[in-house]
Tab-separated table of C-alpha atoms and ligand atoms in Angstrom:
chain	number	residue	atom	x	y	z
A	1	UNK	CA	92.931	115.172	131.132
A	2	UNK	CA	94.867	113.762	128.233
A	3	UNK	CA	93.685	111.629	125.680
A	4	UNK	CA	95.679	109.141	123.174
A	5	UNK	CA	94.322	111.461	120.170
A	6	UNK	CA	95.258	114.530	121.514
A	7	UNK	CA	96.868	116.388	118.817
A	8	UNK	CA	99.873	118.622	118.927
A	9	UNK	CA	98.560	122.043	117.036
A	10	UNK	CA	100.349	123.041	113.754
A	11	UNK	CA	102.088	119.370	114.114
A	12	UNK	CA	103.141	118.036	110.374
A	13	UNK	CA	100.931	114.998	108.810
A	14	UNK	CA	103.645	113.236	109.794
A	15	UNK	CA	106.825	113.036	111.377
A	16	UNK	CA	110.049	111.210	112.262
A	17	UNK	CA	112.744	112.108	113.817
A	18	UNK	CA	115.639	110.487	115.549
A	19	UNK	CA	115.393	107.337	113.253
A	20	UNK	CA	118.112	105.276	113.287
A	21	UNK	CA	118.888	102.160	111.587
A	22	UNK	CA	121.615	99.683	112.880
A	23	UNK	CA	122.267	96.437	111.429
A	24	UNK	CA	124.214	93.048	112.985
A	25	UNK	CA	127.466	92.771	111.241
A	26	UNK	CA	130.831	90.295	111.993
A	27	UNK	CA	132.148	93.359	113.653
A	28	UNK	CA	129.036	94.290	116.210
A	29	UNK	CA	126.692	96.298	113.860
A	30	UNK	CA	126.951	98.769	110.838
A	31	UNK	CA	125.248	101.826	111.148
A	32	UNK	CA	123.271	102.360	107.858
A	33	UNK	CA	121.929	106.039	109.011
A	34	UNK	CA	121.090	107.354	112.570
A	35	UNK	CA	119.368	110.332	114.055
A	36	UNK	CA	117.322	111.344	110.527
A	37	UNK	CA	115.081	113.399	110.522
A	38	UNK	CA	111.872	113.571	108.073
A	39	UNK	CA	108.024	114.782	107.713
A	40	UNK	CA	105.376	115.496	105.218
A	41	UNK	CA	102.827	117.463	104.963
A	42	UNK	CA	98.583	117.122	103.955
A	43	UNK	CA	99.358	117.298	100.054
A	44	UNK	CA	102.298	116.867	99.510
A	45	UNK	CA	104.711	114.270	97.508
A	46	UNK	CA	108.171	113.840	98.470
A	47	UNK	CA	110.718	112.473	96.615
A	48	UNK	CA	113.539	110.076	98.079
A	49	UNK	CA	116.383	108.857	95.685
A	50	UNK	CA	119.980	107.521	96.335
A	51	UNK	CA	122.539	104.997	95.670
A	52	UNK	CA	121.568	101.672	96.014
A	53	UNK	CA	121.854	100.515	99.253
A	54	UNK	CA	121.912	103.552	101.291
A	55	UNK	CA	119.091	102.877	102.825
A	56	UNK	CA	116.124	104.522	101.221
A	57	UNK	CA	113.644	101.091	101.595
A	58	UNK	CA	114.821	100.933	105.157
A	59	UNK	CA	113.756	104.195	105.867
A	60	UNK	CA	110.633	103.480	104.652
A	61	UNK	CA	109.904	100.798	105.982
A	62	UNK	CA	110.724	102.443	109.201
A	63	UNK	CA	108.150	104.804	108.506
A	64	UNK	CA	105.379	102.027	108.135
A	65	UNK	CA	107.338	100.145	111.971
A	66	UNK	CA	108.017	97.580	109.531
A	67	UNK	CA	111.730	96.938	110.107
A	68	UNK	CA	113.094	95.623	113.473
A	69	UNK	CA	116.288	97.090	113.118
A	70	UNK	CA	114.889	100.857	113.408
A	71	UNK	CA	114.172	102.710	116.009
A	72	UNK	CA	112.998	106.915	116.075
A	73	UNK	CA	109.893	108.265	117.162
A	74	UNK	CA	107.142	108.940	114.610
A	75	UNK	CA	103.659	110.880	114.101
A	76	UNK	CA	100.270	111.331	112.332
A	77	UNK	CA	99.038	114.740	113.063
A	78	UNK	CA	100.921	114.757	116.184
A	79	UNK	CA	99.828	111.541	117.656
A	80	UNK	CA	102.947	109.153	118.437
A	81	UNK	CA	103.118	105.424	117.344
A	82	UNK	CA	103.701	104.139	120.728
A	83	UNK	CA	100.160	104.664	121.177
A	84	UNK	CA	99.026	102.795	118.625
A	85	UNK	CA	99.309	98.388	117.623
A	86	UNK	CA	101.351	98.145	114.503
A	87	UNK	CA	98.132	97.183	112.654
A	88	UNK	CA	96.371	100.410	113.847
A	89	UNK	CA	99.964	102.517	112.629
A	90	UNK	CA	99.666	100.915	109.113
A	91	UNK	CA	96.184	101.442	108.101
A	92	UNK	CA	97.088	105.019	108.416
A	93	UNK	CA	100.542	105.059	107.396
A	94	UNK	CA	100.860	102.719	104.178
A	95	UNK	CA	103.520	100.762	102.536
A	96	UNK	CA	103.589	100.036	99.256
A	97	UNK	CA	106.610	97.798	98.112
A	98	UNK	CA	107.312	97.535	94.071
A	99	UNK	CA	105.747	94.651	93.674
A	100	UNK	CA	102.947	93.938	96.152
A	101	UNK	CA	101.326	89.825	95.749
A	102	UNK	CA	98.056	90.510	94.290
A	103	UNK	CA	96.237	87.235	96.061
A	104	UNK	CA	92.910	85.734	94.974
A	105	UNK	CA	91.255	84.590	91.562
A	106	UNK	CA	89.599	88.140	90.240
A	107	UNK	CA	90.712	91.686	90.564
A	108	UNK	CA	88.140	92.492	92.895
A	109	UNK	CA	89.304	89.915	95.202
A	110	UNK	CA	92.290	90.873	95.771
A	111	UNK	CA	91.442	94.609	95.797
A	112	UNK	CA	89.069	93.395	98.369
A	113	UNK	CA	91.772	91.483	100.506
A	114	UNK	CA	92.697	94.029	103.103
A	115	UNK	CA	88.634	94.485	104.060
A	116	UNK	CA	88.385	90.565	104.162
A	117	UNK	CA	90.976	90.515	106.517
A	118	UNK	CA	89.245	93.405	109.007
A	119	UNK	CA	86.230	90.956	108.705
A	120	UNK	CA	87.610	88.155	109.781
A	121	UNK	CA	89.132	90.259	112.530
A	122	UNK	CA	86.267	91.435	114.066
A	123	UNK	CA	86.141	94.676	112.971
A	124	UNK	CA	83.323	95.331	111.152
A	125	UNK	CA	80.113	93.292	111.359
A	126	UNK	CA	79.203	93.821	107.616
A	127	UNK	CA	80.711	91.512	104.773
A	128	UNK	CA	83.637	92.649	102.865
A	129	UNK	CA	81.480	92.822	99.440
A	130	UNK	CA	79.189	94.475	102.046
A	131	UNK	CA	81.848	97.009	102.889
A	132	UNK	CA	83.037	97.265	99.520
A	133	UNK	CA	81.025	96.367	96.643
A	134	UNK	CA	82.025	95.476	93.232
A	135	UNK	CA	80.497	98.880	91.887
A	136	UNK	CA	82.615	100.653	94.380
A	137	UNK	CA	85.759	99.188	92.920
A	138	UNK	CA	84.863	99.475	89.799
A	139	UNK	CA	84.300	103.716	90.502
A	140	UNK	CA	87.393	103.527	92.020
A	141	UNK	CA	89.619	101.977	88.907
A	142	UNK	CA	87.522	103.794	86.496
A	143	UNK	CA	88.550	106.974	88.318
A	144	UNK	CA	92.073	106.533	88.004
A	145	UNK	CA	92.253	105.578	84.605
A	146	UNK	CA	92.262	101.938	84.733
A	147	UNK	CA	89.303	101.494	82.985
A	148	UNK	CA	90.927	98.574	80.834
A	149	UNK	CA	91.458	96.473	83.929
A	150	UNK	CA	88.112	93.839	83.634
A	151	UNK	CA	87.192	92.989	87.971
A	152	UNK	CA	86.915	89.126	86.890
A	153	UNK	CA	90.427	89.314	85.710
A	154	UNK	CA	92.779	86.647	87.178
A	155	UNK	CA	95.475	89.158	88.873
A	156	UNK	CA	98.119	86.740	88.036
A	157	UNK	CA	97.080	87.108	83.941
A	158	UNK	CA	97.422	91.158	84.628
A	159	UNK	CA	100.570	93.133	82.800
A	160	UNK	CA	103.126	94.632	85.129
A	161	UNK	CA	101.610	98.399	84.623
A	162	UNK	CA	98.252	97.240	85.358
A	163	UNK	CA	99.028	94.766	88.119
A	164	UNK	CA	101.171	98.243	89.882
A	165	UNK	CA	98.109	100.382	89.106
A	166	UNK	CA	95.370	97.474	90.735
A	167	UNK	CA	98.462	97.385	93.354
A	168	UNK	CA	97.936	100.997	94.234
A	169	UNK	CA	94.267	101.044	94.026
A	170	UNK	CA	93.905	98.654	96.563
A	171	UNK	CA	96.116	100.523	98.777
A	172	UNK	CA	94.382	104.231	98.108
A	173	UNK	CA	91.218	101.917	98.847
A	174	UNK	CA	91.837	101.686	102.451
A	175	UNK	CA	92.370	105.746	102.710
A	176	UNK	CA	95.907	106.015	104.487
A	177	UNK	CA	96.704	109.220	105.705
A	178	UNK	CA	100.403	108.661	104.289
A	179	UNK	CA	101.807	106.515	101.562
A	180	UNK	CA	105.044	105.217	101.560
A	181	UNK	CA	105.786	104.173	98.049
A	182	UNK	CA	108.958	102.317	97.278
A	183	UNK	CA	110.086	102.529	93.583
A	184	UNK	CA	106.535	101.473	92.820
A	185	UNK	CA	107.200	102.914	89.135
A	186	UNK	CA	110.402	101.215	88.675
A	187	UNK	CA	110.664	98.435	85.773
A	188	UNK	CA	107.436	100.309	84.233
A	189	UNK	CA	107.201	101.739	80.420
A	190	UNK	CA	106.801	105.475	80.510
A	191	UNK	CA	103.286	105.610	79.397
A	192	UNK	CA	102.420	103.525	82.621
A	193	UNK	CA	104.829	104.923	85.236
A	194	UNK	CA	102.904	107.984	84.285
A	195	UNK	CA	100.078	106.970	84.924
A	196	UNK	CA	100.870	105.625	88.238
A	197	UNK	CA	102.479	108.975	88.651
A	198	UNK	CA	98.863	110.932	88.231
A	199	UNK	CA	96.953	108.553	90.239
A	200	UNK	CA	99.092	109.534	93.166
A	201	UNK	CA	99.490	112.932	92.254
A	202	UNK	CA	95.181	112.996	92.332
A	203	UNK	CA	95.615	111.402	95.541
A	204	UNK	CA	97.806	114.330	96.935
A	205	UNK	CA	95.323	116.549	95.767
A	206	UNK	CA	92.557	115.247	98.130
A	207	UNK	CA	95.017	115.688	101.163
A	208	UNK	CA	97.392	112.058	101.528
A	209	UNK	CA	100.739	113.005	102.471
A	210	UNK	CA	103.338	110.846	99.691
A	211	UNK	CA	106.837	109.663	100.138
A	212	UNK	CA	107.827	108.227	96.820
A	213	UNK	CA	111.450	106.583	96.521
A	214	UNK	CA	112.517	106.962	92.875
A	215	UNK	CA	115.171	106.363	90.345
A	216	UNK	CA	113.469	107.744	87.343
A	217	UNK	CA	114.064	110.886	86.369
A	218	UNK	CA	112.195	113.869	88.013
A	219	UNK	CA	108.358	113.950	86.622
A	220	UNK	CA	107.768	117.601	88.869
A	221	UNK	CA	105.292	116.007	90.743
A	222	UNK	CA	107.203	115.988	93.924
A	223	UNK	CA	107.170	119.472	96.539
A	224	UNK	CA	110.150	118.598	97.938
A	225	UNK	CA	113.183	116.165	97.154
A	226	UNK	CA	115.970	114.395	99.251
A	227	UNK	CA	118.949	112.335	98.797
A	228	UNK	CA	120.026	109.547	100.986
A	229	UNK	CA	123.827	109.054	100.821
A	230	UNK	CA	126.051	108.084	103.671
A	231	UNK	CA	123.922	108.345	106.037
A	232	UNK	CA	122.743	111.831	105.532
A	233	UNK	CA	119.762	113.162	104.493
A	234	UNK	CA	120.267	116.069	101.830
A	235	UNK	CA	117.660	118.551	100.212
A	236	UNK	CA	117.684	118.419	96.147
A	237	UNK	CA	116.847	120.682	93.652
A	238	UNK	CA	114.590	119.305	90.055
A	239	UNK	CA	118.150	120.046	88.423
A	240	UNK	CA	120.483	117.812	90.605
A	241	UNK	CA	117.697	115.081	90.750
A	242	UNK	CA	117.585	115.702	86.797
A	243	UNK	CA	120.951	115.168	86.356
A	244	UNK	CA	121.145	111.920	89.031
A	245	UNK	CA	118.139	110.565	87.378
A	246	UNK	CA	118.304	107.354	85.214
A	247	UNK	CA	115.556	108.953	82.676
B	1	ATP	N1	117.480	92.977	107.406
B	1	ATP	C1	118.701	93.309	106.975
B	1	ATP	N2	119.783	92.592	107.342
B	1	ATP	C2	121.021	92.914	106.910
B	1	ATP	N3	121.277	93.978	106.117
B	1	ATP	C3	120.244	94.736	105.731
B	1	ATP	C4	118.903	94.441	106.127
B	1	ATP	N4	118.079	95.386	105.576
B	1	ATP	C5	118.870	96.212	104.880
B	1	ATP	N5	120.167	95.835	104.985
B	1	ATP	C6	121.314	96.546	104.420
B	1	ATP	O1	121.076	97.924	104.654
B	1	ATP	C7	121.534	98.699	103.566
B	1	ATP	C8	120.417	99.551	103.006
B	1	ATP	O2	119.503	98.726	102.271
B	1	ATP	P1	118.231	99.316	101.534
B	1	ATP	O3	117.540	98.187	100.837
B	1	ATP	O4	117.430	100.089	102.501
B	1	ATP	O5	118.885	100.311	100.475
B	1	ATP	P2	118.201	101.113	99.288
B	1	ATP	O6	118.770	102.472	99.319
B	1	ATP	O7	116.709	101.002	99.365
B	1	ATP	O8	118.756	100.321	98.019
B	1	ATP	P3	118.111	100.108	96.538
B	1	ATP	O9	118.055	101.462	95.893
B	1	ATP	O10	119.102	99.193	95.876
B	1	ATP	O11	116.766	99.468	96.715
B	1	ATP	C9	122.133	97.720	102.564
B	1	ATP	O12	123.524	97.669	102.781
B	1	ATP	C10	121.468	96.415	102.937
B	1	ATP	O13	122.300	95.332	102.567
């Protein structure tokens, strides 16, 4: 008998392969990349970088069967999309874009948002303060340094570091297995892009699989790095990813 969560053994926390990305041009369609392949494991963070525009954000967003235009075949510890509803692929496999909308008038509302909306779906019969209270927000900030963001704060009133870390909180929150993070450090001071950098890094640690696209330079947190560049997929070392960063 087989089962939708049957698992393949020794599969990768996830995988994609065949993923190919063709877009409508005046000529028929451009090609941006086709046949990649990609995976990450429990753990780890992996680094994506590349010129603009060679398709690092449409990757991603591949990843998360966000964008129409891809197509490949993808896995969470061995179970393949196609068995799954969009929705049900997402709250496992995250996207987080630079700058997400923070929506509602405090911090803890909008932290709050994605259980509100599984509420008013159906799928849980508790409230979403019920689900997850104030306190367990508050743990949850506190715990990744963002002690200095007050849960009656107006998101909108919220610097750019702390509205990216309240960004990422929100998203670590609802316990994907993988993260997708696009350049969610990009246009941040050091001292914050850091920190963004450990809370991630602490969330590897406890077993999420990250895909970070980055144009920093290298802060060693990622296992494993890869350029995107005409198409092609291509391992890099610290030392080439040093010397392609923008520091
Ligand atoms: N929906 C779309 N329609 C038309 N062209 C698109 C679409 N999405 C992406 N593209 C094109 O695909 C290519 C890759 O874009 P993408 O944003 O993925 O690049 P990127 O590597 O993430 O760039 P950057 O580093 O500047 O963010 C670009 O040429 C872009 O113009």
């Amino acid at each position: 008998m087989t089962s939708q969560t049957q698992q393949t053994p020794a599969s990768h926390l996830f995988e994609a392969t065949g993923v190919t990305c063709q877009i409508p041009s005046e000529n028929g369609s451009r090609t941006i990349f086709e046949d990649l392949n990609f995976y990450v494991d429990r753990g780890e963070i992996v680094d994506l970088t590349g010129p603009s525009g060679s398709g690092k954000s449409t990757l991603l967003t591949a990843f998360a069967r966000l964008n129409v235009r891809t197509s490949g075949t993808f896995t969470v510890n061995g179970v393949d999309s196609s068995t799954m509803t969009p929705q049900q692929w997402r709250e496992q496999v995250s996207y987080l874009p630079q700058t997400s909308t923070l929506m509602g008038s405090s911090v803890a509302e909008a932290i709050r948002l994605p259980f509100t909306f599984k509420v008013r779906m159906g799928e849980s019969e508790q409230s979403a303060e019920e689900v997850l209270p104030d306190t367990k927000i508050r743990a949850m900030l506190d715990s990744i340094g963002c002690s200095d963001i007050n849960l009656d704060r107006k998101p909108r009133e919220l610097s750019g570091g702390q509205a990216a870390r309240v960004s990422l909180a929100r998203t670590l929150l609802t316990e994907p297995k993988v993260l997708l993070a696009d350049e969610v450090d990009a246009g941040l001071d050091p001292e914050n892009a850091d920190l963004v950098g450990q809370i991630m890094q602490e969330a590897a640690e406890r077993g999420m699989g990250i895909i970070r696209i980055r144009h920093r330079a290298t802060d060693h947190r990622a296992t494993r790095m890869y350029e995107l560049a005409h198409g092609q997929l291509k391992v890099i070392s610290a030392e080439d990813a040093e010397q392609g960063g923008e520091a």
